[in-house]
Structure formats: structure tokens, C-alpha cells
mmCIF file with all atom_site columns, C-alpha atoms in Angstrom:
data_model
loop_
_atom_site.group_PDB
_atom_site.id
_atom_site.type_symbol
_atom_site.label_atom_id
_atom_site.label_alt_id
_atom_site.label_comp_id
_atom_site.label_asym_id
_atom_site.label_entity_id
_atom_site.label_seq_id
_atom_site.pdbx_PDB_ins_code
_atom_site.Cartn_x
_atom_site.Cartn_y
_atom_site.Cartn_z
_atom_site.occupancy
_atom_site.B_iso_or_equiv
_atom_site.pdbx_formal_charge
_atom_site.auth_seq_id
_atom_site.auth_comp_id
_atom_site.auth_asym_id
_atom_site.auth_atom_id
_atom_site.pdbx_PDB_model_num
ATOM 1   C CA . GLU A 1 1   ? -7.631  -22.036 -7.876  1.00 90.00 ? 14  GLU A CA 1
ATOM 2   C CA . PHE A 1 2   ? -9.580  -19.509 -10.084 1.00 92.00 ? 15  PHE A CA 1
ATOM 3   C CA . ARG A 1 3   ? -8.369  -17.809 -13.308 1.00 93.00 ? 16  ARG A CA 1
ATOM 4   C CA . LEU A 1 4   ? -7.912  -14.377 -13.717 1.00 94.00 ? 17  LEU A CA 1
ATOM 5   C CA . PRO A 1 5   ? -10.249 -11.657 -15.884 1.00 93.00 ? 18  PRO A CA 1
ATOM 6   C CA . GLY A 1 6   ? -6.288  -10.331 -17.085 1.00 93.00 ? 19  GLY A CA 1
ATOM 7   C CA . GLN A 1 7   ? -3.142  -10.684 -16.201 1.00 95.00 ? 20  GLN A CA 1
ATOM 8   C CA . PRO A 1 8   ? -1.056  -9.220  -12.991 1.00 96.00 ? 21  PRO A CA 1
ATOM 9   C CA . SER A 1 9   ? 0.439   -6.050  -12.628 1.00 95.00 ? 22  SER A CA 1
ATOM 10  C CA . ALA A 1 10  ? 0.884   -6.355  -9.372  1.00 95.00 ? 23  ALA A CA 1
ATOM 11  C CA . GLY A 1 11  ? 1.251   -8.411  -6.372  1.00 95.00 ? 24  GLY A CA 1
ATOM 12  C CA . PRO A 1 12  ? -2.013  -9.157  -4.249  1.00 95.00 ? 25  PRO A CA 1
ATOM 13  C CA . ALA A 1 13  ? -3.066  -7.950  -1.000  1.00 95.00 ? 26  ALA A CA 1
ATOM 14  C CA . LEU A 1 14  ? -4.883  -9.833  1.458   1.00 93.00 ? 27  LEU A CA 1
ATOM 15  C CA . THR A 1 15  ? -7.277  -9.662  4.218   1.00 89.00 ? 28  THR A CA 1
ATOM 16  C CA . GLU A 1 16  ? -8.761  -12.345 6.520   1.00 88.00 ? 29  GLU A CA 1
ATOM 17  C CA . ASN A 1 17  ? -11.531 -12.572 3.796   1.00 91.00 ? 30  ASN A CA 1
ATOM 18  C CA . THR A 1 18  ? -10.668 -10.703 1.080   1.00 93.00 ? 31  THR A CA 1
ATOM 19  C CA . VAL A 1 19  ? -8.112  -10.564 -1.538  1.00 95.00 ? 32  VAL A CA 1
ATOM 20  C CA . LEU A 1 20  ? -7.489  -7.523  -4.289  1.00 96.00 ? 33  LEU A CA 1
ATOM 21  C CA . ILE A 1 21  ? -5.702  -8.131  -6.805  1.00 97.00 ? 34  ILE A CA 1
ATOM 22  C CA . PRO A 1 22  ? -4.323  -5.144  -9.698  1.00 96.00 ? 35  PRO A CA 1
ATOM 23  C CA . LEU A 1 23  ? -4.657  -6.510  -13.003 1.00 96.00 ? 36  LEU A CA 1
ATOM 24  C CA . GLN A 1 24  ? -2.602  -4.978  -16.668 1.00 95.00 ? 37  GLN A CA 1
ATOM 25  C CA . GLY A 1 25  ? -4.794  -1.830  -17.565 1.00 93.00 ? 38  GLY A CA 1
ATOM 26  C CA . GLY A 1 26  ? -5.217  -0.475  -14.322 1.00 94.00 ? 39  GLY A CA 1
ATOM 27  C CA . ALA A 1 27  ? -8.185  -2.322  -12.666 1.00 95.00 ? 40  ALA A CA 1
ATOM 28  C CA . MET A 1 28  ? -8.092  -3.810  -9.319  1.00 96.00 ? 41  MET A CA 1
ATOM 29  C CA . TYR A 1 29  ? -10.219 -6.727  -8.600  1.00 96.00 ? 42  TYR A CA 1
ATOM 30  C CA . ALA A 1 30  ? -11.785 -7.449  -4.999  1.00 95.00 ? 43  ALA A CA 1
ATOM 31  C CA . TYR A 1 31  ? -12.354 -11.352 -4.745  1.00 96.00 ? 44  TYR A CA 1
ATOM 32  C CA . SER A 1 32  ? -14.125 -12.316 -1.138  1.00 94.00 ? 45  SER A CA 1
ATOM 33  C CA . ILE A 1 33  ? -12.124 -15.344 -0.960  1.00 94.00 ? 46  ILE A CA 1
ATOM 34  C CA . GLY A 1 34  ? -14.919 -17.809 0.006   1.00 94.00 ? 47  GLY A CA 1
ATOM 35  C CA . VAL A 1 35  ? -16.862 -17.499 -2.284  1.00 95.00 ? 48  VAL A CA 1
ATOM 36  C CA . LEU A 1 36  ? -13.560 -18.364 -4.751  1.00 95.00 ? 49  LEU A CA 1
ATOM 37  C CA . GLU A 1 37  ? -13.610 -21.082 -2.363  1.00 95.00 ? 50  GLU A CA 1
ATOM 38  C CA . TYR A 1 38  ? -16.706 -22.154 -3.185  1.00 95.00 ? 51  TYR A CA 1
ATOM 39  C CA . LEU A 1 39  ? -16.522 -21.884 -6.434  1.00 95.00 ? 52  LEU A CA 1
ATOM 40  C CA . TYR A 1 40  ? -12.867 -24.044 -7.131  1.00 95.00 ? 53  TYR A CA 1
ATOM 41  C CA . ARG A 1 41  ? -15.193 -26.803 -5.028  1.00 94.00 ? 54  ARG A CA 1
ATOM 42  C CA . TYR A 1 42  ? -18.461 -26.978 -6.521  1.00 94.00 ? 55  TYR A CA 1
ATOM 43  C CA . GLY A 1 43  ? -18.027 -25.308 -9.642  1.00 93.00 ? 56  GLY A CA 1
ATOM 44  C CA . THR A 1 44  ? -20.442 -22.583 -9.619  1.00 94.00 ? 57  THR A CA 1
ATOM 45  C CA . LEU A 1 45  ? -20.964 -19.622 -7.835  1.00 94.00 ? 58  LEU A CA 1
ATOM 46  C CA . PRO A 1 46  ? -23.312 -19.953 -4.449  1.00 93.00 ? 59  PRO A CA 1
ATOM 47  C CA . GLU A 1 47  ? -26.817 -18.402 -5.337  1.00 93.00 ? 60  GLU A CA 1
ATOM 48  C CA . ASP A 1 48  ? -26.485 -15.286 -4.561  1.00 92.00 ? 61  ASP A CA 1
ATOM 49  C CA . VAL A 1 49  ? -23.833 -14.563 -5.533  1.00 91.00 ? 62  VAL A CA 1
ATOM 50  C CA . ALA A 1 50  ? -24.219 -13.045 -9.658  1.00 92.00 ? 63  ALA A CA 1
ATOM 51  C CA . VAL A 1 51  ? -20.377 -12.501 -10.308 1.00 93.00 ? 64  VAL A CA 1
ATOM 52  C CA . PRO A 1 52  ? -17.266 -13.680 -9.141  1.00 93.00 ? 65  PRO A CA 1
ATOM 53  C CA . HIS A 1 53  ? -15.464 -10.268 -7.742  1.00 94.00 ? 66  HIS A CA 1
ATOM 54  C CA . LEU A 1 54  ? -17.085 -7.972  -4.949  1.00 93.00 ? 67  LEU A CA 1
ATOM 55  C CA . PHE A 1 55  ? -16.487 -4.782  -6.965  1.00 94.00 ? 68  PHE A CA 1
ATOM 56  C CA . ARG A 1 56  ? -13.697 -3.700  -9.596  1.00 94.00 ? 69  ARG A CA 1
ATOM 57  C CA . PHE A 1 57  ? -12.167 -0.109  -9.783  1.00 95.00 ? 70  PHE A CA 1
ATOM 58  C CA . ILE A 1 58  ? -10.454 1.257   -12.697 1.00 94.00 ? 71  ILE A CA 1
ATOM 59  C CA . CYS A 1 59  ? -7.994  3.815   -12.545 1.00 92.00 ? 72  CYS A CA 1
ATOM 60  C CA . GLY A 1 60  ? -6.705  3.098   -16.278 1.00 89.00 ? 73  GLY A CA 1
ATOM 61  C CA . GLU A 1 61  ? -2.974  4.221   -14.946 1.00 92.00 ? 74  GLU A CA 1
ATOM 62  C CA . GLU A 1 62  ? -1.117  0.863   -15.066 1.00 94.00 ? 75  GLU A CA 1
ATOM 63  C CA . ILE A 1 63  ? -1.063  0.208   -11.117 1.00 95.00 ? 76  ILE A CA 1
ATOM 64  C CA . ILE A 1 64  ? 3.128   -0.956  -10.000 1.00 90.00 ? 77  ILE A CA 1
ATOM 65  C CA . TYR A 1 65  ? 2.774   -2.080  -6.877  1.00 95.00 ? 78  TYR A CA 1
ATOM 66  C CA . PRO A 1 66  ? 0.636   -4.214  -4.301  1.00 96.00 ? 79  PRO A CA 1
ATOM 67  C CA . PRO A 1 67  ? -2.045  -2.252  -2.527  1.00 96.00 ? 80  PRO A CA 1
ATOM 68  C CA . VAL A 1 68  ? -2.297  -1.708  0.996   1.00 96.00 ? 81  VAL A CA 1
ATOM 69  C CA . ILE A 1 69  ? -5.519  -2.083  2.958   1.00 95.00 ? 82  ILE A CA 1
ATOM 70  C CA . GLY A 1 70  ? -6.819  -0.470  6.370   1.00 91.00 ? 83  GLY A CA 1
ATOM 71  C CA . GLU A 1 71  ? -10.204 -1.003  7.947   1.00 87.00 ? 84  GLU A CA 1
ATOM 72  C CA . GLU A 1 72  ? -12.648 1.241   6.011   1.00 90.00 ? 85  GLU A CA 1
ATOM 73  C CA . ALA A 1 73  ? -10.116 1.740   2.773   1.00 94.00 ? 86  ALA A CA 1
ATOM 74  C CA . PHE A 1 74  ? -7.210  0.449   0.589   1.00 95.00 ? 87  PHE A CA 1
ATOM 75  C CA . ALA A 1 75  ? -5.187  2.431   -1.614  1.00 96.00 ? 88  ALA A CA 1
ATOM 76  C CA . PHE A 1 76  ? -2.126  2.281   -4.614  1.00 96.00 ? 89  PHE A CA 1
ATOM 77  C CA . VAL A 1 77  ? -0.579  3.962   -6.766  1.00 95.00 ? 90  VAL A CA 1
ATOM 78  C CA . SER A 1 78  ? -0.407  4.046   -10.433 1.00 93.00 ? 91  SER A CA 1
ATOM 79  C CA . GLU A 1 79  ? 2.439   4.691   -12.760 1.00 92.00 ? 92  GLU A CA 1
ATOM 80  C CA . ALA A 1 80  ? 1.737   8.072   -12.982 1.00 88.00 ? 93  ALA A CA 1
ATOM 81  C CA . GLY A 1 81  ? 2.194   9.136   -9.777  1.00 88.00 ? 94  GLY A CA 1
ATOM 82  C CA . ASN A 1 82  ? -1.394  9.037   -8.759  1.00 92.00 ? 95  ASN A CA 1
ATOM 83  C CA . MET A 1 83  ? -2.413  7.561   -5.469  1.00 94.00 ? 96  MET A CA 1
ATOM 84  C CA . TYR A 1 84  ? -5.767  6.727   -5.816  1.00 95.00 ? 97  TYR A CA 1
ATOM 85  C CA . THR A 1 85  ? -8.180  4.945   -1.443  1.00 95.00 ? 98  THR A CA 1
ATOM 86  C CA . VAL A 1 86  ? -11.023 3.702   -2.603  1.00 95.00 ? 99  VAL A CA 1
ATOM 87  C CA . ASN A 1 87  ? -13.545 1.959   0.305   1.00 93.00 ? 100 ASN A CA 1
ATOM 88  C CA . THR A 1 88  ? -13.803 -1.773  1.072   1.00 90.00 ? 101 THR A CA 1
ATOM 89  C CA . GLY A 1 89  ? -16.780 -1.378  2.633   1.00 82.00 ? 102 GLY A CA 1
ATOM 90  C CA . GLY A 1 90  ? -20.369 -0.017  2.921   1.00 80.00 ? 103 GLY A CA 1
ATOM 91  C CA . ILE A 1 91  ? -22.697 1.688   0.574   1.00 83.00 ? 104 ILE A CA 1
ATOM 92  C CA . GLU A 1 92  ? -19.302 3.328   -0.898  1.00 87.00 ? 105 GLU A CA 1
ATOM 93  C CA . LYS A 1 93  ? -18.181 -0.081  -1.708  1.00 89.00 ? 106 LYS A CA 1
ATOM 94  C CA . GLY A 1 94  ? -15.644 0.233   -4.313  1.00 90.00 ? 107 GLY A CA 1
ATOM 95  C CA . ARG A 1 95  ? -15.955 3.874   -4.848  1.00 93.00 ? 108 ARG A CA 1
ATOM 96  C CA . ALA A 1 96  ? -13.152 5.824   -4.688  1.00 92.00 ? 109 ALA A CA 1
ATOM 97  C CA . ARG A 1 97  ? -12.790 8.445   -1.533  1.00 92.00 ? 110 ARG A CA 1
ATOM 98  C CA . TYR A 1 98  ? -9.927  10.415  -3.081  1.00 92.00 ? 111 TYR A CA 1
ATOM 99  C CA . GLN A 1 99  ? -7.104  11.077  -5.699  1.00 92.00 ? 112 GLN A CA 1
ATOM 100 C CA . LEU A 1 100 ? -4.077  12.766  -4.992  1.00 92.00 ? 113 LEU A CA 1
ATOM 101 C CA . LEU A 1 101 ? -1.390  13.780  -8.113  1.00 90.00 ? 114 LEU A CA 1
ATOM 102 C CA . PHE A 1 102 ? 1.569   13.912  -6.795  1.00 86.00 ? 115 PHE A CA 1
ATOM 103 C CA . GLY A 1 103 ? 4.286   15.098  -9.118  1.00 79.00 ? 116 GLY A CA 1
ATOM 104 C CA . THR A 1 104 ? 6.420   12.199  -9.665  1.00 88.00 ? 117 THR A CA 1
ATOM 105 C CA . PRO A 1 105 ? 5.782   8.163   -9.110  1.00 91.00 ? 118 PRO A CA 1
ATOM 106 C CA . ALA A 1 106 ? 6.023   6.125   -6.753  1.00 93.00 ? 119 ALA A CA 1
ATOM 107 C CA . SER A 1 107 ? 9.763   4.785   -6.245  1.00 94.00 ? 120 SER A CA 1
ATOM 108 C CA . ALA A 1 108 ? 8.802   1.740   -3.696  1.00 94.00 ? 121 ALA A CA 1
ATOM 109 C CA . PRO A 1 109 ? 5.580   0.127   -2.395  1.00 95.00 ? 122 PRO A CA 1
ATOM 110 C CA . LEU A 1 110 ? 3.216   1.526   -0.482  1.00 95.00 ? 123 LEU A CA 1
ATOM 111 C CA . ALA A 1 111 ? 3.525   0.946   3.488   1.00 95.00 ? 124 ALA A CA 1
ATOM 112 C CA . ILE A 1 112 ? 0.350   1.039   5.639   1.00 94.00 ? 125 ILE A CA 1
ATOM 113 C CA . THR A 1 113 ? 0.375   2.157   9.891   1.00 92.00 ? 126 THR A CA 1
ATOM 114 C CA . ASP A 1 114 ? -1.258  3.205   12.375  1.00 88.00 ? 127 ASP A CA 1
ATOM 115 C CA . ASN A 1 115 ? -2.263  6.789   13.370  1.00 84.00 ? 128 ASN A CA 1
ATOM 116 C CA . ALA A 1 116 ? -4.475  8.659   16.261  1.00 80.00 ? 129 ALA A CA 1
ATOM 117 C CA . THR A 1 117 ? -7.231  8.143   14.050  1.00 82.00 ? 130 THR A CA 1
ATOM 118 C CA . SER A 1 118 ? -7.612  5.706   10.986  1.00 86.00 ? 131 SER A CA 1
ATOM 119 C CA . SER A 1 119 ? -3.609  4.620   9.254   1.00 91.00 ? 132 SER A CA 1
ATOM 120 C CA . SER A 1 120 ? -0.981  6.392   7.067   1.00 92.00 ? 133 SER A CA 1
ATOM 121 C CA . VAL A 1 121 ? 0.281   5.771   4.695   1.00 94.00 ? 134 VAL A CA 1
ATOM 122 C CA . LEU A 1 122 ? 3.673   6.173   3.618   1.00 94.00 ? 135 LEU A CA 1
ATOM 123 C CA . MET A 1 123 ? 4.630   6.710   0.263   1.00 94.00 ? 136 MET A CA 1
ATOM 124 C CA . LEU A 1 124 ? 8.157   6.909   -1.178  1.00 93.00 ? 137 LEU A CA 1
ATOM 125 C CA . THR A 1 125 ? 8.972   9.259   -5.072  1.00 92.00 ? 138 THR A CA 1
ATOM 126 C CA . ASP A 1 126 ? 11.356  9.045   -7.449  1.00 92.00 ? 139 ASP A CA 1
ATOM 127 C CA . ASP A 1 127 ? 12.441  12.452  -6.385  1.00 90.00 ? 140 ASP A CA 1
ATOM 128 C CA . ASN A 1 128 ? 13.495  11.473  -3.117  1.00 90.00 ? 141 ASN A CA 1
ATOM 129 C CA . ILE A 1 129 ? 10.520  12.430  -0.928  1.00 90.00 ? 142 ILE A CA 1
ATOM 130 C CA . ALA A 1 130 ? 8.811   10.547  2.201   1.00 90.00 ? 143 ALA A CA 1
ATOM 131 C CA . PHE A 1 131 ? 5.358   11.562  2.566   1.00 90.00 ? 144 PHE A CA 1
ATOM 132 C CA . SER A 1 132 ? 3.346   10.261  4.721   1.00 90.00 ? 145 SER A CA 1
ATOM 133 C CA . VAL A 1 133 ? -0.724  10.093  3.977   1.00 91.00 ? 146 VAL A CA 1
ATOM 134 C CA . ASP A 1 134 ? -4.294  10.222  6.021   1.00 92.00 ? 147 ASP A CA 1
ATOM 135 C CA . LEU A 1 135 ? -5.964  6.927   4.613   1.00 93.00 ? 148 LEU A CA 1
ATOM 136 C CA . ILE A 1 136 ? -9.266  8.149   5.353   1.00 91.00 ? 149 ILE A CA 1
ATOM 137 C CA . THR A 1 137 ? -9.060  12.522  4.491   1.00 91.00 ? 150 THR A CA 1
ATOM 138 C CA . GLY A 1 138 ? -6.218  12.395  2.302   1.00 91.00 ? 151 GLY A CA 1
ATOM 139 C CA . ALA A 1 139 ? -4.298  15.294  4.288   1.00 90.00 ? 152 ALA A CA 1
ATOM 140 C CA . THR A 1 140 ? -0.228  15.445  3.781   1.00 88.00 ? 153 THR A CA 1
ATOM 141 C CA . GLU A 1 141 ? 0.285   14.637  7.465   1.00 87.00 ? 154 GLU A CA 1
ATOM 142 C CA . TRP A 1 142 ? 4.294   15.306  6.738   1.00 85.00 ? 155 TRP A CA 1
ATOM 143 C CA . THR A 1 143 ? 7.008   15.701  4.054   1.00 86.00 ? 156 THR A CA 1
ATOM 144 C CA . TYR A 1 144 ? 10.332  14.846  4.019   1.00 85.00 ? 157 TYR A CA 1
ATOM 145 C CA . PRO A 1 145 ? 13.509  15.157  1.651   1.00 86.00 ? 158 PRO A CA 1
ATOM 146 C CA . LEU A 1 146 ? 16.501  12.246  1.250   1.00 84.00 ? 159 LEU A CA 1
ATOM 147 C CA . GLY A 1 147 ? 18.132  13.351  -1.364  1.00 82.00 ? 160 GLY A CA 1
ATOM 148 C CA . ARG A 1 148 ? 18.930  9.739   -1.862  1.00 86.00 ? 161 ARG A CA 1
ATOM 149 C CA . PRO A 1 149 ? 17.035  7.326   -4.204  1.00 91.00 ? 162 PRO A CA 1
ATOM 150 C CA . MET A 1 150 ? 14.557  4.353   -2.234  1.00 91.00 ? 163 MET A CA 1
ATOM 151 C CA . THR A 1 151 ? 13.415  1.650   -3.464  1.00 92.00 ? 164 THR A CA 1
ATOM 152 C CA . GLN A 1 152 ? 12.446  -0.451  -0.421  1.00 92.00 ? 165 GLN A CA 1
ATOM 153 C CA . ALA A 1 153 ? 9.298   -0.255  0.835   1.00 93.00 ? 166 ALA A CA 1
ATOM 154 C CA . PRO A 1 154 ? 9.509   1.800   4.595   1.00 92.00 ? 167 PRO A CA 1
ATOM 155 C CA . VAL A 1 155 ? 8.980   -0.411  7.194   1.00 92.00 ? 168 VAL A CA 1
ATOM 156 C CA . THR A 1 156 ? 7.422   1.147   10.644  1.00 90.00 ? 169 THR A CA 1
ATOM 157 C CA . VAL A 1 157 ? 7.755   0.156   14.481  1.00 88.00 ? 170 VAL A CA 1
ATOM 158 C CA . GLY A 1 158 ? 5.871   2.854   16.720  1.00 83.00 ? 171 GLY A CA 1
ATOM 159 C CA . ASP A 1 159 ? 6.501   6.316   16.395  1.00 82.00 ? 172 ASP A CA 1
ATOM 160 C CA . ASN A 1 160 ? 9.792   5.490   13.890  1.00 85.00 ? 173 ASN A CA 1
ATOM 161 C CA . VAL A 1 161 ? 9.562   4.726   9.917   1.00 88.00 ? 174 VAL A CA 1
ATOM 162 C CA . TYR A 1 162 ? 12.704  3.472   8.896   1.00 89.00 ? 175 TYR A CA 1
ATOM 163 C CA . VAL A 1 163 ? 13.957  3.754   5.271   1.00 90.00 ? 176 VAL A CA 1
ATOM 164 C CA . VAL A 1 164 ? 16.597  2.457   3.611   1.00 88.00 ? 177 VAL A CA 1
ATOM 165 C CA . THR A 1 165 ? 18.204  4.328   0.644   1.00 87.00 ? 178 THR A CA 1
ATOM 166 C CA . GLU A 1 166 ? 19.975  2.992   -2.561  1.00 88.00 ? 179 GLU A CA 1
ATOM 167 C CA . ASP A 1 167 ? 23.568  3.299   -1.035  1.00 84.00 ? 180 ASP A CA 1
ATOM 168 C CA . GLY A 1 168 ? 22.339  1.345   1.777   1.00 82.00 ? 181 GLY A CA 1
ATOM 169 C CA . THR A 1 169 ? 21.847  4.301   4.614   1.00 82.00 ? 182 THR A CA 1
ATOM 170 C CA . LEU A 1 170 ? 19.266  3.703   7.120   1.00 84.00 ? 183 LEU A CA 1
ATOM 171 C CA . THR A 1 171 ? 17.423  6.199   8.094   1.00 84.00 ? 184 THR A CA 1
ATOM 172 C CA . ASP A 1 172 ? 15.449  6.585   11.039  1.00 84.00 ? 185 ASP A CA 1
ATOM 173 C CA . ILE A 1 173 ? 12.300  9.181   10.754  1.00 84.00 ? 186 ILE A CA 1
ATOM 174 C CA . SER A 1 174 ? 10.213  9.609   14.250  1.00 80.00 ? 187 SER A CA 1
ATOM 175 C CA . ARG A 1 175 ? 6.520   10.790  13.454  1.00 74.00 ? 188 ARG A CA 1
ATOM 176 C CA . ASP A 1 176 ? 6.559   11.985  16.839  1.00 68.00 ? 189 ASP A CA 1
ATOM 177 C CA . ALA A 1 177 ? 8.618   14.238  17.013  1.00 56.00 ? 190 ALA A CA 1
ATOM 178 C CA . PHE A 1 178 ? 7.533   18.642  17.314  1.00 44.00 ? 191 PHE A CA 1
ATOM 179 C CA . ASP A 1 179 ? 3.877   17.723  17.058  1.00 48.00 ? 192 ASP A CA 1
ATOM 180 C CA . GLY A 1 180 ? 4.120   15.434  13.790  1.00 48.00 ? 193 GLY A CA 1
ATOM 181 C CA . ARG A 1 181 ? 7.075   16.866  11.595  1.00 52.00 ? 194 ARG A CA 1
ATOM 182 C CA . PRO A 1 182 ? 9.249   13.743  11.524  1.00 57.00 ? 195 PRO A CA 1
ATOM 183 C CA . VAL A 1 183 ? 12.904  14.652  12.817  1.00 57.00 ? 196 VAL A CA 1
ATOM 184 C CA . GLU A 1 184 ? 15.672  12.407  10.706  1.00 55.00 ? 197 GLU A CA 1
ATOM 185 C CA . ILE A 1 185 ? 17.368  10.733  13.386  1.00 51.00 ? 198 ILE A CA 1
ATOM 186 C CA . PRO A 1 186 ? 21.960  9.926   12.888  1.00 49.00 ? 199 PRO A CA 1
ATOM 187 C CA . GLN A 1 187 ? 21.931  7.815   10.087  1.00 49.00 ? 200 GLN A CA 1
ATOM 188 C CA . TYR A 1 188 ? 23.509  3.986   10.123  1.00 45.00 ? 201 TYR A CA 1
ATOM 189 C CA . ARG A 1 189 ? 25.158  1.995   6.978   1.00 45.00 ? 202 ARG A CA 1
ATOM 190 C CA . ALA A 1 190 ? 22.536  -1.259  6.621   1.00 42.00 ? 203 ALA A CA 1
ATOM 191 C CA . PRO A 1 191 ? 24.361  -4.351  7.388   1.00 44.00 ? 204 PRO A CA 1
ATOM 192 C CA . MET A 1 192 ? 24.935  -6.188  4.331   1.00 47.00 ? 205 MET A CA 1
ATOM 193 C CA . TYR A 1 193 ? 23.591  -9.602  6.125   1.00 47.00 ? 206 TYR A CA 1
ATOM 194 C CA . ILE A 1 194 ? 20.675  -10.447 8.821   1.00 48.00 ? 207 ILE A CA 1
ATOM 195 C CA . GLY A 1 195 ? 20.944  -12.397 11.661  1.00 53.00 ? 208 GLY A CA 1
ATOM 196 C CA . ALA A 1 196 ? 22.015  -12.574 15.657  1.00 58.00 ? 209 ALA A CA 1
ATOM 197 C CA . GLY A 1 197 ? 24.730  -13.182 17.523  1.00 59.00 ? 210 GLY A CA 1
ATOM 198 C CA . MET A 1 198 ? 26.151  -12.068 20.346  1.00 63.00 ? 211 MET A CA 1
ATOM 199 C CA . GLU A 1 199 ? 29.255  -9.473  21.533  1.00 60.00 ? 212 GLU A CA 1
ATOM 200 C CA . GLU A 1 200 ? 31.008  -8.102  24.702  1.00 61.00 ? 213 GLU A CA 1
#
């Protein structure tokens, strides 16, 4: 149990040792789970720790979705439509790696998946476009216009990205076709239920 310095604006993101929490006003706080556990158990910080948080990053723009975490950095989007990537380790820990300015804000939570060199951040926007951005370099790997509103985070399985639109259409985008350019594979209607069964 730990009282935050402000009201959360979105859900947290977890690694094995760290929790990232966005707060209202555009601040992202990183906490060591071990330090918080010590503070809760003994009522004081460890002797070699001055403040409870590992670092904080302030962008001044409301953070509306949970961050996504890669091996060397994490990414989040603001209400204004900007994507920030912040280092999680080394001497640059807590410092911005890059900022991308999108024309419209995100319409769904971010997703993250492995690529050939690091990780890719997948972002869906209010103007119905899917983006794939390299987490470390900030290079746009591909964009794909779907033309339909999207409010659920994309899901990746291998080289396929699955996106559900508001009308219930499931789109399978292959990341491995035509040298990395995505290709829409025939659309499927998303079921209204989840289950398992048998069929002849």
C-alpha cells in the first residue's frame, strides 16, 4: 500500500521490479516494487534511498492510457496526440529518448511487440490509422489506414497484428508481407462471445 502524490490518470504498467503510474497533470512516476514493499513493511525508506520513486517524467499533457514497456524504454501517449519514449535504465534513466507528434490523438491503448532489433509500439489513432513505431529509434515502420473507428488495443501474434473496429470487424494485418508493409488479410466478423466448442 502506498499513497501516490496525485490522482492516477490511467492504469499502471508493471515489470518484474518496477511499476509505472501516470498521474493527472501529465506526470509519469516509476517506483521500485522492492522499495515500496520495504516502506510499507518498516515505515521508512531503505538507508540508501532518498525518495520513494526511481524517477518521474513530466510532459505537462494528460496521459490517457497505460504505458507500454520494452527492455530499454517505455512509451506512452498524451491526450494531445503525442507519443513519448523514456529510458528505463543506465545513466539516462528517466530521460526522454524521443517525442513523436501525431496529427490526432490515440483512440485505444498502445500495444508493444518484438521486432528484429528491439520492440515495436503499435498505436491506433482517431483518424482510423494504425501506426507501428520502433521503440528505440522512433522510426515509423509502417502505417495502415483502416477507415473505421478503433477503440480496443491491437493484439499481436507472431507477425500478425489483429485490430477490432467499433463495428465488430476483426482485421488481420501481416507485418511480414511486402518487406514489412502491412497487408490486410480478409476481414472477419468478431464473435459476440468467447468460448470453445466442437464442430463437424
